[in-house]
Amino acid sequence: MYFYKNQFLSKNDIQISPDDRGYYFGDGIYEVFRVYNGQIYELQAHLQRLGRTASEVRIALPYTASEIGDMLTELVHKNKLVEGTVYLQITRGEAPRAHPFPEQAEPIVLAYCSVVPRPVASIHKGIHAITLADIRWLRCDLKTLNLLPNVMAKQAALDHGVQEVVLHRDGIVTECSASNIMIIKDQVLYTHPANHLILHGITRAVVLKLALSLEITVQEEAFTTEQLYQADEAFITGTTVEITPLLQIDGKPIGSGAPGPLTQKLQNEFVHTFS
């Protein structure tokens, strides 16, 4: 069961217009919500970010945050989703192709559920990554549909036989192709400040709160690729990856080359936030 244009429909009943600006301009926004035990995780935080992105790109949301939350909750129930994700997309609407905002177009809402198990193996065993130059635009804090650079980066990781890409701007680490990144050095947690160069990750925010509750010192400041290589621990955070250790980057082991003790502490605390 999907939600499209104000109604719940089967996938086969959905017809997307070639005039949808999301189709030919990527003119739209989105959110991906995690579902644990049949409940949407951090719903309000996601809706708040959705509202901010909509405001910044000047898309008038057709529903209130409360109405969107109710619709997504109903969608989860209709699909009997226990563990997985909900994808929500809102485009500027349908109009003949032209760069200026159309005067009459109404935003189009699409949402659907997917069964996505927790990535338990990679959470416990860790993953490998490579570094690449961050060539994205300068509003990475907005969750828009323009994800081709991220897609290319993720494919580059797979082409190199690893699972993720760590992006950097002139040697300053920003984030990854589909996640945020944090390192630990001398018992201090470092992560890039939540400015326009990274996405304000929901899981990132949860992890920072957990770190403070564990009395881990947190520094929201940029670090270099060299500091990344020299880190005691490194991990990525995200809605679908949760807290996944980075064991090796560009063929160089991080710390001991195994999930670190503070990473594991954070992982254990994170599970308690939804179990």
PDB file of C-alpha atoms in Angstrom:
ATOM      1  CA  MET A   1       0.000   0.000   0.000  1.00  0.00           C
ATOM      2  CA  TYR A   2       1.319   3.441  -1.035  1.00  0.00           C
ATOM      3  CA  PHE A   3       0.179   6.993  -0.308  1.00  0.00           C
ATOM      4  CA  TYR A   4       0.004   9.151  -3.444  1.00  0.00           C
ATOM      5  CA  LYS A   5      -1.906  12.330  -4.220  1.00  0.00           C
ATOM      6  CA  ASN A   6      -4.024  12.321  -1.062  1.00  0.00           C
ATOM      7  CA  GLN A   7      -5.042   8.671  -1.096  1.00  0.00           C
ATOM      8  CA  PHE A   8      -3.861   5.186  -0.225  1.00  0.00           C
ATOM      9  CA  LEU A   9      -3.326   3.105  -3.366  1.00  0.00           C
ATOM     10  CA  SER A  10      -1.704  -0.089  -4.512  1.00  0.00           C
ATOM     11  CA  LYS A  11       1.583   0.386  -6.355  1.00  0.00           C
ATOM     12  CA  ASN A  12       0.016  -0.664  -9.667  1.00  0.00           C
ATOM     13  CA  ASP A  13      -2.598   2.092  -9.396  1.00  0.00           C
ATOM     14  CA  ILE A  14      -0.047   4.908  -9.190  1.00  0.00           C
ATOM     15  CA  GLN A  15       0.620   6.898 -12.338  1.00  0.00           C
ATOM     16  CA  ILE A  16       3.429   9.451 -12.146  1.00  0.00           C
ATOM     17  CA  SER A  17       3.190  12.274 -14.638  1.00  0.00           C
ATOM     18  CA  PRO A  18       6.169  13.076 -16.894  1.00  0.00           C
ATOM     19  CA  ASP A  19       5.407  16.725 -15.990  1.00  0.00           C
ATOM     20  CA  ASP A  20       6.257  16.127 -12.322  1.00  0.00           C
ATOM     21  CA  ARG A  21       9.143  18.526 -11.552  1.00  0.00           C
ATOM     22  CA  GLY A  22      10.659  15.880  -9.333  1.00  0.00           C
ATOM     23  CA  TYR A  23      11.050  13.725 -12.439  1.00  0.00           C
ATOM     24  CA  TYR A  24      12.903  16.180 -14.688  1.00  0.00           C
ATOM     25  CA  PHE A  25      14.482  18.640 -12.221  1.00  0.00           C
ATOM     26  CA  GLY A  26      14.825  16.632  -9.012  1.00  0.00           C
ATOM     27  CA  ASP A  27      12.711  19.499  -7.669  1.00  0.00           C
ATOM     28  CA  GLY A  28      11.582  17.946  -4.442  1.00  0.00           C
ATOM     29  CA  ILE A  29      12.446  16.883  -0.917  1.00  0.00           C
ATOM     30  CA  TYR A  30      12.355  13.627   0.997  1.00  0.00           C
ATOM     31  CA  GLU A  31      12.787  11.850   4.316  1.00  0.00           C
ATOM     32  CA  VAL A  32      13.507   8.239   5.228  1.00  0.00           C
ATOM     33  CA  PHE A  33      12.052   7.076   8.539  1.00  0.00           C
ATOM     34  CA  ARG A  34      13.116   3.963  10.454  1.00  0.00           C
ATOM     35  CA  VAL A  35      10.445   1.661  11.855  1.00  0.00           C
ATOM     36  CA  TYR A  36      11.191  -0.486  14.892  1.00  0.00           C
ATOM     37  CA  ASN A  37       8.570  -2.754  16.434  1.00  0.00           C
ATOM     38  CA  GLY A  38       5.890  -1.180  14.255  1.00  0.00           C
ATOM     39  CA  GLN A  39       6.668   2.360  15.453  1.00  0.00           C
ATOM     40  CA  ILE A  40       8.283   5.220  13.517  1.00  0.00           C
ATOM     41  CA  TYR A  41      11.567   6.154  15.189  1.00  0.00           C
ATOM     42  CA  GLU A  42      12.248   9.832  15.962  1.00  0.00           C
ATOM     43  CA  LEU A  43       9.165  10.874  13.985  1.00  0.00           C
ATOM     44  CA  GLN A  44       9.035  14.446  15.251  1.00  0.00           C
ATOM     45  CA  ALA A  45      12.720  15.081  14.545  1.00  0.00           C
ATOM     46  CA  HIS A  46      12.271  13.889  10.968  1.00  0.00           C
ATOM     47  CA  LEU A  47       9.164  16.023  10.481  1.00  0.00           C
ATOM     48  CA  GLN A  48      10.951  19.072  11.846  1.00  0.00           C
ATOM     49  CA  ARG A  49      13.802  18.561   9.365  1.00  0.00           C
ATOM     50  CA  LEU A  50      11.291  18.028   6.554  1.00  0.00           C
ATOM     51  CA  GLY A  51       9.632  21.340   7.390  1.00  0.00           C
ATOM     52  CA  ARG A  52      12.960  23.161   7.430  1.00  0.00           C
ATOM     53  CA  THR A  53      14.000  21.726   4.064  1.00  0.00           C
ATOM     54  CA  ALA A  54      10.617  22.578   2.544  1.00  0.00           C
ATOM     55  CA  SER A  55      10.916  26.145   3.772  1.00  0.00           C
ATOM     56  CA  GLU A  56      14.450  26.556   2.433  1.00  0.00           C
ATOM     57  CA  VAL A  57      13.564  25.319  -1.072  1.00  0.00           C
ATOM     58  CA  ARG A  58      10.211  27.137  -0.971  1.00  0.00           C
ATOM     59  CA  ILE A  59       7.875  24.160  -1.301  1.00  0.00           C
ATOM     60  CA  ALA A  60       4.631  24.764   0.582  1.00  0.00           C
ATOM     61  CA  LEU A  61       3.804  21.564   2.434  1.00  0.00           C
ATOM     62  CA  PRO A  62       0.236  20.493   1.605  1.00  0.00           C
ATOM     63  CA  TYR A  63      -0.291  19.098   5.124  1.00  0.00           C
ATOM     64  CA  THR A  64       0.681  20.064   8.643  1.00  0.00           C
ATOM     65  CA  ALA A  65       3.456  18.127  10.364  1.00  0.00           C
ATOM     66  CA  SER A  66       0.826  16.440  12.526  1.00  0.00           C
ATOM     67  CA  GLU A  67      -1.181  15.374   9.475  1.00  0.00           C
ATOM     68  CA  ILE A  68       1.929  13.980   7.789  1.00  0.00           C
ATOM     69  CA  GLY A  69       2.799  12.074  10.932  1.00  0.00           C
ATOM     70  CA  ASP A  70      -0.704  10.603  11.136  1.00  0.00           C
ATOM     71  CA  MET A  71      -0.617   9.621   7.463  1.00  0.00           C
ATOM     72  CA  LEU A  72       2.757   7.882   7.810  1.00  0.00           C
ATOM     73  CA  THR A  73       1.614   6.066  10.941  1.00  0.00           C
ATOM     74  CA  GLU A  74      -1.504   4.857   9.139  1.00  0.00           C
ATOM     75  CA  LEU A  75       0.646   3.767   6.201  1.00  0.00           C
ATOM     76  CA  VAL A  76       2.825   1.685   8.517  1.00  0.00           C
ATOM     77  CA  HIS A  77      -0.263   0.068  10.014  1.00  0.00           C
ATOM     78  CA  LYS A  78      -1.863  -0.617   6.633  1.00  0.00           C
ATOM     79  CA  ASN A  79       1.328  -2.341   5.505  1.00  0.00           C
ATOM     80  CA  LYS A  80       1.694  -4.187   8.834  1.00  0.00           C
ATOM     81  CA  LEU A  81       5.322  -3.086   8.857  1.00  0.00           C
ATOM     82  CA  VAL A  82       7.232  -4.254  11.923  1.00  0.00           C
ATOM     83  CA  GLU A  83      10.837  -3.505  10.945  1.00  0.00           C
ATOM     84  CA  GLY A  84      11.815  -1.424   7.950  1.00  0.00           C
ATOM     85  CA  THR A  85      11.650   2.059   6.507  1.00  0.00           C
ATOM     86  CA  VAL A  86       9.132   4.600   5.283  1.00  0.00           C
ATOM     87  CA  TYR A  87      10.106   6.766   2.320  1.00  0.00           C
ATOM     88  CA  LEU A  88       8.363  10.145   1.964  1.00  0.00           C
ATOM     89  CA  GLN A  89       8.818  12.400  -1.068  1.00  0.00           C
ATOM     90  CA  ILE A  90       7.247  15.738  -1.848  1.00  0.00           C
ATOM     91  CA  THR A  91       7.828  17.384  -5.223  1.00  0.00           C
ATOM     92  CA  ARG A  92       6.926  20.928  -6.237  1.00  0.00           C
ATOM     93  CA  GLY A  93       4.205  19.546  -8.503  1.00  0.00           C
ATOM     94  CA  GLU A  94       3.280  19.028 -12.135  1.00  0.00           C
ATOM     95  CA  ALA A  95       3.960  21.723 -14.745  1.00  0.00           C
ATOM     96  CA  PRO A  96       5.440  22.082 -18.241  1.00  0.00           C
ATOM     97  CA  ARG A  97       9.224  22.007 -18.066  1.00  0.00           C
ATOM     98  CA  ALA A  98      10.576  25.473 -17.252  1.00  0.00           C
ATOM     99  CA  HIS A  99      13.097  26.535 -14.629  1.00  0.00           C
ATOM    100  CA  PRO A 100      11.019  29.148 -12.748  1.00  0.00           C
ATOM    101  CA  PHE A 101       8.627  27.969 -10.060  1.00  0.00           C
ATOM    102  CA  PRO A 102       5.216  27.251 -11.634  1.00  0.00           C
ATOM    103  CA  GLU A 103       2.414  29.467 -10.362  1.00  0.00           C
ATOM    104  CA  GLN A 104      -0.357  26.859 -10.273  1.00  0.00           C
ATOM    105  CA  ALA A 105       1.366  23.575  -9.462  1.00  0.00           C
ATOM    106  CA  GLU A 106       0.410  21.786  -6.247  1.00  0.00           C
ATOM    107  CA  PRO A 107       2.975  19.725  -4.317  1.00  0.00           C
ATOM    108  CA  ILE A 108       2.739  15.979  -4.837  1.00  0.00           C
ATOM    109  CA  VAL A 109       3.192  13.619  -1.888  1.00  0.00           C
ATOM    110  CA  LEU A 110       4.386  10.035  -2.286  1.00  0.00           C
ATOM    111  CA  ALA A 111       5.091   7.628   0.566  1.00  0.00           C
ATOM    112  CA  TYR A 112       5.661   3.894   0.839  1.00  0.00           C
ATOM    113  CA  CYS A 113       7.021   1.271   3.212  1.00  0.00           C
ATOM    114  CA  SER A 114       9.850  -1.235   2.739  1.00  0.00           C
ATOM    115  CA  VAL A 115      10.843  -4.220   4.829  1.00  0.00           C
ATOM    116  CA  VAL A 116      14.459  -3.485   5.805  1.00  0.00           C
ATOM    117  CA  PRO A 117      16.050  -5.628   8.534  1.00  0.00           C
ATOM    118  CA  ARG A 118      18.620  -4.091  10.835  1.00  0.00           C
ATOM    119  CA  PRO A 119      22.125  -4.531   9.342  1.00  0.00           C
ATOM    120  CA  VAL A 120      23.244  -6.610  12.307  1.00  0.00           C
ATOM    121  CA  ALA A 121      26.278  -8.170  10.617  1.00  0.00           C
ATOM    122  CA  SER A 122      27.894  -4.875   9.577  1.00  0.00           C
ATOM    123  CA  ILE A 123      26.962  -3.241  12.890  1.00  0.00           C
ATOM    124  CA  HIS A 124      28.908  -5.902  14.775  1.00  0.00           C
ATOM    125  CA  LYS A 125      31.668  -6.669  12.279  1.00  0.00           C
ATOM    126  CA  GLY A 126      32.217  -3.219  10.745  1.00  0.00           C
ATOM    127  CA  ILE A 127      32.828  -2.112   7.168  1.00  0.00           C
ATOM    128  CA  HIS A 128      35.583  -0.714   4.936  1.00  0.00           C
ATOM    129  CA  ALA A 129      35.577   2.588   3.036  1.00  0.00           C
ATOM    130  CA  ILE A 130      37.540   4.773   0.655  1.00  0.00           C
ATOM    131  CA  THR A 131      37.871   8.556   0.513  1.00  0.00           C
ATOM    132  CA  LEU A 132      36.745  10.753  -2.369  1.00  0.00           C
ATOM    133  CA  ALA A 133      36.490  14.479  -3.030  1.00  0.00           C
ATOM    134  CA  ASP A 134      33.139  15.938  -2.011  1.00  0.00           C
ATOM    135  CA  ILE A 135      31.822  17.471  -5.258  1.00  0.00           C
ATOM    136  CA  ARG A 136      28.272  18.119  -4.081  1.00  0.00           C
ATOM    137  CA  TRP A 137      26.557  21.508  -3.944  1.00  0.00           C
ATOM    138  CA  LEU A 138      26.873  23.754  -0.883  1.00  0.00           C
ATOM    139  CA  ARG A 139      23.483  23.043   0.673  1.00  0.00           C
ATOM    140  CA  CYS A 140      24.061  19.500   1.856  1.00  0.00           C
ATOM    141  CA  ASP A 141      21.999  20.320   4.953  1.00  0.00           C
ATOM    142  CA  LEU A 142      18.860  20.126   2.796  1.00  0.00           C
ATOM    143  CA  LYS A 143      17.396  16.691   2.095  1.00  0.00           C
ATOM    144  CA  THR A 144      16.523  17.157  -1.574  1.00  0.00           C
ATOM    145  CA  LEU A 145      16.120  14.733  -4.471  1.00  0.00           C
ATOM    146  CA  ASN A 146      19.353  15.841  -6.176  1.00  0.00           C
ATOM    147  CA  LEU A 147      21.442  12.831  -5.143  1.00  0.00           C
ATOM    148  CA  LEU A 148      23.451  11.946  -8.248  1.00  0.00           C
ATOM    149  CA  PRO A 149      26.834  12.771  -6.601  1.00  0.00           C
ATOM    150  CA  ASN A 150      25.880  10.516  -3.676  1.00  0.00           C
ATOM    151  CA  VAL A 151      24.848   7.753  -6.065  1.00  0.00           C
ATOM    152  CA  MET A 152      28.154   8.046  -7.932  1.00  0.00           C
ATOM    153  CA  ALA A 153      30.077   7.951  -4.653  1.00  0.00           C
ATOM    154  CA  LYS A 154      28.261   4.847  -3.421  1.00  0.00           C
ATOM    155  CA  GLN A 155      28.935   3.100  -6.726  1.00  0.00           C
ATOM    156  CA  ALA A 156      32.606   4.055  -6.486  1.00  0.00           C
ATOM    157  CA  ALA A 157      32.715   2.315  -3.114  1.00  0.00           C
ATOM    158  CA  LEU A 158      31.234  -0.851  -4.577  1.00  0.00           C
ATOM    159  CA  ASP A 159      33.607  -0.653  -7.550  1.00  0.00           C
ATOM    160  CA  HIS A 160      36.507  -0.667  -5.063  1.00  0.00           C
ATOM    161  CA  GLY A 161      35.112  -3.598  -3.120  1.00  0.00           C
ATOM    162  CA  VAL A 162      34.161  -1.574  -0.038  1.00  0.00           C
ATOM    163  CA  GLN A 163      30.868  -0.481   1.463  1.00  0.00           C
ATOM    164  CA  GLU A 164      31.083   3.293   1.891  1.00  0.00           C
ATOM    165  CA  VAL A 165      32.813   6.485   0.764  1.00  0.00           C
ATOM    166  CA  VAL A 166      34.134   9.146   3.120  1.00  0.00           C
ATOM    167  CA  LEU A 167      33.815  12.538   1.440  1.00  0.00           C
ATOM    168  CA  HIS A 168      36.204  15.441   1.955  1.00  0.00           C
ATOM    169  CA  ARG A 169      36.622  18.999   0.742  1.00  0.00           C
ATOM    170  CA  ASP A 170      40.327  19.726   0.244  1.00  0.00           C
ATOM    171  CA  GLY A 171      41.220  17.211   2.916  1.00  0.00           C
ATOM    172  CA  ILE A 172      38.527  18.238   5.405  1.00  0.00           C
ATOM    173  CA  VAL A 173      36.188  15.320   6.068  1.00  0.00           C
ATOM    174  CA  THR A 174      32.501  16.193   5.715  1.00  0.00           C
ATOM    175  CA  GLU A 175      30.331  13.057   5.707  1.00  0.00           C
ATOM    176  CA  CYS A 176      29.733   9.889   3.687  1.00  0.00           C
ATOM    177  CA  SER A 177      27.678   9.029   0.618  1.00  0.00           C
ATOM    178  CA  ALA A 178      24.605   8.193   2.715  1.00  0.00           C
ATOM    179  CA  SER A 179      25.604   8.701   6.340  1.00  0.00           C
ATOM    180  CA  ASN A 180      27.396  10.932   8.815  1.00  0.00           C
ATOM    181  CA  ILE A 181      30.830  10.067  10.189  1.00  0.00           C
ATOM    182  CA  MET A 182      32.404  10.364  13.628  1.00  0.00           C
ATOM    183  CA  ILE A 183      35.848   9.533  14.981  1.00  0.00           C
ATOM    184  CA  ILE A 184      37.225   8.989  18.455  1.00  0.00           C
ATOM    185  CA  LYS A 185      40.712  10.068  19.430  1.00  0.00           C
ATOM    186  CA  ASP A 186      42.040   9.962  22.990  1.00  0.00           C
ATOM    187  CA  GLN A 187      38.509   9.339  24.337  1.00  0.00           C
ATOM    188  CA  VAL A 188      37.104  12.431  22.562  1.00  0.00           C
ATOM    189  CA  LEU A 189      34.387  12.138  19.900  1.00  0.00           C
ATOM    190  CA  TYR A 190      34.760  14.405  16.852  1.00  0.00           C
ATOM    191  CA  THR A 191      32.254  15.085  14.088  1.00  0.00           C
ATOM    192  CA  HIS A 192      31.847  17.820  11.494  1.00  0.00           C
ATOM    193  CA  PRO A 193      29.652  20.674  12.740  1.00  0.00           C
ATOM    194  CA  ALA A 194      26.064  20.608  11.490  1.00  0.00           C
ATOM    195  CA  ASN A 195      26.370  23.417   8.965  1.00  0.00           C
ATOM    196  CA  HIS A 196      25.565  23.633   5.256  1.00  0.00           C
ATOM    197  CA  LEU A 197      28.265  21.093   4.313  1.00  0.00           C
ATOM    198  CA  ILE A 198      26.604  18.057   5.890  1.00  0.00           C
ATOM    199  CA  LEU A 199      23.133  16.698   6.479  1.00  0.00           C
ATOM    200  CA  HIS A 200      21.842  17.251  10.003  1.00  0.00           C
ATOM    201  CA  GLY A 201      21.444  13.522  10.600  1.00  0.00           C
ATOM    202  CA  ILE A 202      18.705  12.366  12.963  1.00  0.00           C
ATOM    203  CA  THR A 203      20.771   9.390  14.112  1.00  0.00           C
ATOM    204  CA  ARG A 204      23.766  11.714  14.393  1.00  0.00           C
ATOM    205  CA  ALA A 205      21.835  13.873  16.869  1.00  0.00           C
ATOM    206  CA  VAL A 206      20.758  10.820  18.879  1.00  0.00           C
ATOM    207  CA  VAL A 207      24.334   9.530  19.063  1.00  0.00           C
ATOM    208  CA  LEU A 208      25.666  12.883  20.269  1.00  0.00           C
ATOM    209  CA  LYS A 209      23.098  12.876  23.078  1.00  0.00           C
ATOM    210  CA  LEU A 210      24.054   9.318  23.980  1.00  0.00           C
ATOM    211  CA  ALA A 211      27.743  10.261  24.021  1.00  0.00           C
ATOM    212  CA  LEU A 212      27.079  13.043  26.494  1.00  0.00           C
ATOM    213  CA  SER A 213      25.017  10.695  28.683  1.00  0.00           C
ATOM    214  CA  LEU A 214      28.007   8.318  28.719  1.00  0.00           C
ATOM    215  CA  GLU A 215      30.262  11.264  29.666  1.00  0.00           C
ATOM    216  CA  ILE A 216      32.161  11.051  26.389  1.00  0.00           C
ATOM    217  CA  THR A 217      33.595  14.431  25.459  1.00  0.00           C
ATOM    218  CA  VAL A 218      32.082  15.678  22.199  1.00  0.00           C
ATOM    219  CA  GLN A 219      33.745  18.131  19.834  1.00  0.00           C
ATOM    220  CA  GLU A 220      31.672  19.268  16.850  1.00  0.00           C
ATOM    221  CA  GLU A 221      34.600  20.393  14.755  1.00  0.00           C
ATOM    222  CA  ALA A 222      36.001  19.424  11.387  1.00  0.00           C
ATOM    223  CA  PHE A 223      38.878  16.972  11.098  1.00  0.00           C
ATOM    224  CA  THR A 224      41.179  16.037   8.228  1.00  0.00           C
ATOM    225  CA  THR A 225      41.638  12.804   6.332  1.00  0.00           C
ATOM    226  CA  GLU A 226      45.001  12.406   8.079  1.00  0.00           C
ATOM    227  CA  GLN A 227      43.283  12.713  11.468  1.00  0.00           C
ATOM    228  CA  LEU A 228      40.783  10.142  10.258  1.00  0.00           C
ATOM    229  CA  TYR A 229      43.565   7.689   9.441  1.00  0.00           C
ATOM    230  CA  GLN A 230      45.087   8.266  12.906  1.00  0.00           C
ATOM    231  CA  ALA A 231      41.803   7.910  14.800  1.00  0.00           C
ATOM    232  CA  ASP A 232      41.430   5.334  17.559  1.00  0.00           C
ATOM    233  CA  GLU A 233      37.913   4.519  16.348  1.00  0.00           C
ATOM    234  CA  ALA A 234      35.633   5.614  13.521  1.00  0.00           C
ATOM    235  CA  PHE A 235      32.010   4.903  12.696  1.00  0.00           C
ATOM    236  CA  ILE A 236      29.162   6.083  10.527  1.00  0.00           C
ATOM    237  CA  THR A 237      25.651   6.955  11.648  1.00  0.00           C
ATOM    238  CA  GLY A 238      22.391   6.933   9.733  1.00  0.00           C
ATOM    239  CA  THR A 239      18.754   5.910   9.698  1.00  0.00           C
ATOM    240  CA  THR A 240      19.420   2.539   8.076  1.00  0.00           C
ATOM    241  CA  VAL A 241      23.027   1.912   9.217  1.00  0.00           C
ATOM    242  CA  GLU A 242      22.494   2.979  12.857  1.00  0.00           C
ATOM    243  CA  ILE A 243      26.051   3.004  14.271  1.00  0.00           C
ATOM    244  CA  THR A 244      28.375   1.046  11.996  1.00  0.00           C
ATOM    245  CA  PRO A 245      32.126   0.831  12.739  1.00  0.00           C
ATOM    246  CA  LEU A 246      34.648   1.795  10.068  1.00  0.00           C
ATOM    247  CA  LEU A 247      37.521  -0.662  10.303  1.00  0.00           C
ATOM    248  CA  GLN A 248      39.608   0.316   7.295  1.00  0.00           C
ATOM    249  CA  ILE A 249      39.782   3.397   5.078  1.00  0.00           C
ATOM    250  CA  ASP A 250      41.823   3.562   1.864  1.00  0.00           C
ATOM    251  CA  GLY A 251      43.388   0.254   2.908  1.00  0.00           C
ATOM    252  CA  LYS A 252      44.581   1.702   6.226  1.00  0.00           C
ATOM    253  CA  PRO A 253      43.293   0.104   9.448  1.00  0.00           C
ATOM    254  CA  ILE A 254      41.582   2.443  11.888  1.00  0.00           C
ATOM    255  CA  GLY A 255      42.896   1.914  15.411  1.00  0.00           C
ATOM    256  CA  SER A 256      43.095  -1.804  16.118  1.00  0.00           C
ATOM    257  CA  GLY A 257      41.174  -2.610  12.944  1.00  0.00           C
ATOM    258  CA  ALA A 258      38.226  -3.860  14.995  1.00  0.00           C
ATOM    259  CA  PRO A 259      35.118  -2.145  16.444  1.00  0.00           C
ATOM    260  CA  GLY A 260      36.326   0.066  19.286  1.00  0.00           C
ATOM    261  CA  PRO A 261      35.105   0.041  22.899  1.00  0.00           C
ATOM    262  CA  LEU A 262      33.406   3.455  22.836  1.00  0.00           C
ATOM    263  CA  THR A 263      31.725   2.619  19.540  1.00  0.00           C
ATOM    264  CA  GLN A 264      30.356  -0.549  21.122  1.00  0.00           C
ATOM    265  CA  LYS A 265      29.133   1.364  24.172  1.00  0.00           C
ATOM    266  CA  LEU A 266      27.272   3.782  21.926  1.00  0.00           C
ATOM    267  CA  GLN A 267      25.801   0.892  19.940  1.00  0.00           C
ATOM    268  CA  ASN A 268      24.485  -0.736  23.108  1.00  0.00           C
ATOM    269  CA  GLU A 269      22.919   2.512  24.293  1.00  0.00           C
ATOM    270  CA  PHE A 270      21.392   3.169  20.879  1.00  0.00           C
ATOM    271  CA  VAL A 271      19.506  -0.140  20.919  1.00  0.00           C
ATOM    272  CA  HIS A 272      17.885   0.904  24.205  1.00  0.00           C
ATOM    273  CA  THR A 273      16.357   3.952  22.484  1.00  0.00           C
ATOM    274  CA  PHE A 274      13.948   1.776  20.491  1.00  0.00           C
ATOM    275  CA  SER A 275      13.812  -1.641  22.180  1.00  0.00           C
TER     276      SER A 275
END
